[in-house]
């Protein structure tokens, strides 16, 4: 059975650049061929600031937006977050989306494509890795940082990666695939 990878666009703000980076990565994942790859836009779920009355670990969701988000995350075997860095940290949209759920994330591996200024979003990615362990995810060390993002985006808004980014994406997908198969056994 082919393992399911969801590439999640973590930024939800108007005029965001996240989708152009995520489109590239998603196409790279499709061409890589080991996963059944789906591109997921967090903005489509229109999640308000966390508003469920019960703890997510109970899985008793009151709101339709949570039920939709839960079904999406539950369907995936592995994730790649395409995430910017805001104030040396992940964007609040991503932290909020993580907070909404619990079991849906458990025992699933995560790779991160990070972007920003000179740091390539590495600080943000490392904070995300720390947070997701509480949700029993396995954040893998391989990642794809995109430093000074603007230089890789054309006037018409298309992101074109350099060779290290392409090689890094392939390596990350290879490693993610190993973890995904191993962790699926834990989920029964
Ligand atoms: C509130 C805010 C804080 C930011 N903080 C950082 C930062 O700490 N480090 C960095 O490299 N870039 C930072 N940036 C620049 C973002 O990386 C850049 O605007 C990027 O395009 C954001 O991704 P998005 O357009 O997909 O939302 C910040 C941008 C915003 C809007």
Short mmCIF file of C-alpha atoms and ligand atoms in Angstrom, two decimals:
data_model
loop_
_atom_site.label_atom_id
_atom_site.label_comp_id
_atom_site.label_asym_id
_atom_site.label_seq_id
_atom_site.Cartn_x
_atom_site.Cartn_y
_atom_site.Cartn_z
CA UNK A 1 0.00 0.00 0.00
CA UNK A 2 1.33 3.45 -0.90
CA UNK A 3 1.98 5.69 2.10
CA UNK A 4 0.19 9.04 2.14
CA UNK A 5 2.19 12.25 2.40
CA UNK A 6 0.50 15.58 3.10
CA UNK A 7 2.53 18.68 2.29
CA UNK A 8 0.98 21.46 4.37
CA UNK A 9 1.18 25.15 3.48
CA UNK A 10 1.66 26.62 6.97
CA UNK A 11 1.30 30.33 6.23
CA UNK A 12 -2.28 31.56 5.86
CA UNK A 13 -1.82 35.32 5.55
CA UNK A 14 -2.91 37.31 2.48
CA UNK A 15 -0.01 37.88 0.05
CA UNK A 16 1.92 34.93 1.50
CA UNK A 17 4.64 33.29 -0.57
CA UNK A 18 4.19 29.86 1.01
CA UNK A 19 2.12 28.38 -1.84
CA UNK A 20 4.81 28.88 -4.51
CA UNK A 21 7.41 27.05 -2.39
CA UNK A 22 4.88 24.35 -1.48
CA UNK A 23 3.85 23.86 -5.12
CA UNK A 24 7.47 23.15 -6.02
CA UNK A 25 7.95 20.73 -3.11
CA UNK A 26 4.69 18.93 -3.82
CA UNK A 27 5.63 18.43 -7.48
CA UNK A 28 9.06 17.20 -6.36
CA UNK A 29 7.34 14.69 -4.03
CA UNK A 30 5.07 13.48 -6.84
CA UNK A 31 8.10 12.99 -9.13
CA UNK A 32 10.00 11.27 -6.29
CA UNK A 33 7.31 8.63 -6.55
CA UNK A 34 7.48 6.80 -3.21
CA UNK A 35 4.47 8.52 -1.61
CA UNK A 36 0.87 9.14 -2.55
CA UNK A 37 1.37 12.93 -2.29
CA UNK A 38 -1.31 15.54 -1.53
CA UNK A 39 -0.93 19.31 -1.16
CA UNK A 40 -2.92 20.73 1.76
CA UNK A 41 -3.50 24.45 2.24
CA UNK A 42 -4.07 25.35 5.88
CA UNK A 43 -5.88 28.50 4.75
CA UNK A 44 -8.67 26.34 3.27
CA UNK A 45 -9.67 25.17 6.76
CA UNK A 46 -10.21 28.70 8.10
CA UNK A 47 -9.36 27.63 11.65
CA UNK A 48 -10.12 30.32 14.22
CA UNK A 49 -7.86 30.66 17.25
CA UNK A 50 -8.30 27.32 19.03
CA UNK A 51 -11.92 27.21 20.18
CA UNK A 52 -12.74 23.62 21.13
CA UNK A 53 -14.17 23.29 24.67
CA UNK A 54 -12.69 19.81 25.27
CA UNK A 55 -9.08 18.67 25.24
CA UNK A 56 -8.18 17.40 21.76
CA UNK A 57 -6.99 14.05 23.13
CA UNK A 58 -10.69 13.17 23.71
CA UNK A 59 -11.41 13.61 20.00
CA UNK A 60 -14.86 15.06 20.84
CA UNK A 61 -14.96 18.01 18.51
CA UNK A 62 -17.77 20.53 18.55
CA UNK A 63 -16.97 22.56 15.47
CA UNK A 64 -17.21 21.66 11.82
CA UNK A 65 -13.85 23.30 11.07
CA UNK A 66 -12.17 20.96 13.61
CA UNK A 67 -13.88 17.89 12.18
CA UNK A 68 -12.70 18.77 8.68
CA UNK A 69 -9.16 19.42 9.89
CA UNK A 70 -9.17 16.19 11.91
CA UNK A 71 -10.25 14.15 8.88
CA UNK A 72 -7.48 15.66 6.77
CA UNK A 73 -4.70 15.01 9.29
CA UNK A 74 -6.01 11.54 10.12
CA UNK A 75 -5.80 10.54 6.45
CA UNK A 76 -2.04 11.17 6.25
CA UNK A 77 0.80 8.80 7.13
CA UNK A 78 3.49 11.52 7.00
CA UNK A 79 3.78 15.29 6.76
CA UNK A 80 5.97 17.98 5.31
CA UNK A 81 5.35 21.46 6.66
CA UNK A 82 6.29 24.25 4.27
CA UNK A 83 6.77 26.93 6.86
CA UNK A 84 8.06 30.48 7.18
CA UNK A 85 9.85 31.96 10.17
CA UNK A 86 8.05 34.69 12.10
CA UNK A 87 10.03 36.22 14.97
CA UNK A 88 12.43 33.26 15.03
CA UNK A 89 9.43 30.94 15.49
CA UNK A 90 6.78 29.06 13.49
CA UNK A 91 3.80 31.11 12.28
CA UNK A 92 0.83 31.22 14.69
CA UNK A 93 -1.34 29.59 12.00
CA UNK A 94 0.79 26.44 12.25
CA UNK A 95 0.92 26.37 16.05
CA UNK A 96 -2.84 26.85 16.14
CA UNK A 97 -3.43 24.03 13.65
CA UNK A 98 -1.18 21.69 15.65
CA UNK A 99 -3.01 22.55 18.87
CA UNK A 100 -6.44 21.61 17.50
CA UNK A 101 -5.70 17.86 17.34
CA UNK A 102 -3.90 15.12 19.22
CA UNK A 103 -4.18 11.43 18.20
CA UNK A 104 -4.36 12.41 14.53
CA UNK A 105 -0.69 13.48 14.70
CA UNK A 106 0.58 10.58 16.82
CA UNK A 107 3.36 8.29 15.51
CA UNK A 108 3.67 10.14 12.21
CA UNK A 109 6.94 11.55 10.88
CA UNK A 110 7.53 15.15 9.84
CA UNK A 111 9.91 16.83 7.43
CA UNK A 112 10.18 20.61 7.19
CA UNK A 113 10.81 22.95 4.26
CA UNK A 114 11.59 26.26 5.96
CA UNK A 115 12.09 29.69 4.49
CA UNK A 116 12.80 33.25 5.49
CA UNK A 117 15.75 35.63 5.47
CA UNK A 118 19.42 34.70 5.82
CA UNK A 119 18.62 31.94 8.34
CA UNK A 120 16.40 30.01 5.89
CA UNK A 121 13.84 29.61 8.67
CA UNK A 122 16.08 27.17 10.54
CA UNK A 123 15.26 28.62 13.96
CA UNK A 124 11.57 28.29 13.26
CA UNK A 125 12.02 24.71 12.07
CA UNK A 126 13.88 23.75 15.22
CA UNK A 127 11.14 25.21 17.46
CA UNK A 128 8.56 23.26 15.47
CA UNK A 129 10.55 20.03 15.91
CA UNK A 130 10.53 20.54 19.66
CA UNK A 131 6.78 21.22 19.84
CA UNK A 132 5.65 18.29 17.70
CA UNK A 133 7.36 15.73 19.92
CA UNK A 134 4.65 16.48 22.50
CA UNK A 135 2.16 15.28 19.88
CA UNK A 136 4.21 12.07 19.54
CA UNK A 137 5.38 12.99 16.06
CA UNK A 138 8.83 12.09 14.80
CA UNK A 139 10.45 15.23 13.33
CA UNK A 140 13.31 14.06 11.16
CA UNK A 141 16.61 15.98 11.13
CA UNK A 142 16.75 16.23 7.35
CA UNK A 143 15.16 19.44 6.11
CA UNK A 144 15.19 21.93 3.27
CA UNK A 145 16.04 25.50 4.31
CA UNK A 146 15.45 28.27 1.77
CA UNK A 147 17.52 31.33 2.73
CA UNK A 148 16.73 34.79 1.39
CA UNK A 149 13.68 33.43 -0.31
CA UNK A 150 12.97 36.45 -2.53
CA UNK A 151 15.99 35.71 -4.74
CA UNK A 152 14.42 32.40 -5.80
CA UNK A 153 11.06 33.88 -6.78
CA UNK A 154 10.55 35.32 -10.27
CA UNK A 155 8.56 38.49 -11.09
CA UNK A 156 5.55 36.34 -11.87
CA UNK A 157 5.76 34.68 -8.45
CA UNK A 158 7.25 31.31 -9.36
CA UNK A 159 9.74 29.68 -6.98
CA UNK A 160 12.76 28.02 -8.64
CA UNK A 161 14.98 26.02 -6.25
CA UNK A 162 18.75 25.61 -6.58
CA UNK A 163 20.46 22.21 -6.78
CA UNK A 164 21.15 21.83 -3.02
CA UNK A 165 17.45 22.42 -2.34
CA UNK A 166 16.44 19.78 -4.88
CA UNK A 167 18.98 17.30 -3.49
CA UNK A 168 17.91 18.11 0.06
CA UNK A 169 14.27 17.52 -0.84
CA UNK A 170 15.08 14.10 -2.30
CA UNK A 171 17.12 13.11 0.75
CA UNK A 172 14.39 14.29 3.10
CA UNK A 173 11.74 12.31 1.21
CA UNK A 174 13.90 9.16 1.22
CA UNK A 175 14.39 9.40 4.99
CA UNK A 176 10.77 10.33 5.62
CA UNK A 177 9.66 7.27 3.70
CA UNK A 178 11.75 4.97 5.92
CA UNK A 179 10.28 6.49 9.08
CA UNK A 180 6.75 6.42 7.68
CA UNK A 181 6.81 2.67 7.05
CA UNK A 182 8.30 1.96 10.48
CA UNK A 183 5.88 4.20 12.38
CA UNK A 184 2.80 2.87 10.61
CA UNK A 185 3.37 -0.41 12.43
CA UNK A 186 3.12 1.43 15.77
CA UNK A 187 -0.30 2.80 14.85
CA UNK A 188 -1.66 -0.73 14.24
C1 LIG B 1 5.43 38.87 11.48
C2 LIG B 1 6.64 38.48 10.68
C3 LIG B 1 7.80 38.13 11.33
C4 LIG B 1 8.91 37.72 10.60
N1 LIG B 1 10.02 37.28 11.25
C5 LIG B 1 11.03 36.72 10.55
C6 LIG B 1 12.12 36.10 11.21
O1 LIG B 1 12.19 36.03 12.42
N2 LIG B 1 13.09 35.55 10.45
C7 LIG B 1 13.06 35.56 9.08
O2 LIG B 1 13.96 35.02 8.45
N3 LIG B 1 12.06 36.17 8.42
C8 LIG B 1 11.04 36.74 9.11
N4 LIG B 1 9.99 37.32 8.46
C9 LIG B 1 10.03 37.38 7.01
C10 LIG B 1 9.30 36.17 6.43
O3 LIG B 1 10.15 35.07 6.41
C11 LIG B 1 8.83 36.49 5.01
O4 LIG B 1 7.94 37.62 5.08
C12 LIG B 1 8.09 35.34 4.37
O5 LIG B 1 7.64 35.73 3.10
C13 LIG B 1 6.89 34.91 5.21
O6 LIG B 1 6.26 33.80 4.64
P1 LIG B 1 4.78 33.91 4.00
O7 LIG B 1 4.86 35.03 2.98
O8 LIG B 1 4.54 32.59 3.34
O9 LIG B 1 3.84 34.21 5.11
C14 LIG B 1 8.88 37.73 9.18
C15 LIG B 1 7.69 38.12 8.53
C16 LIG B 1 6.59 38.48 9.26
C17 LIG B 1 5.31 38.85 8.52
#
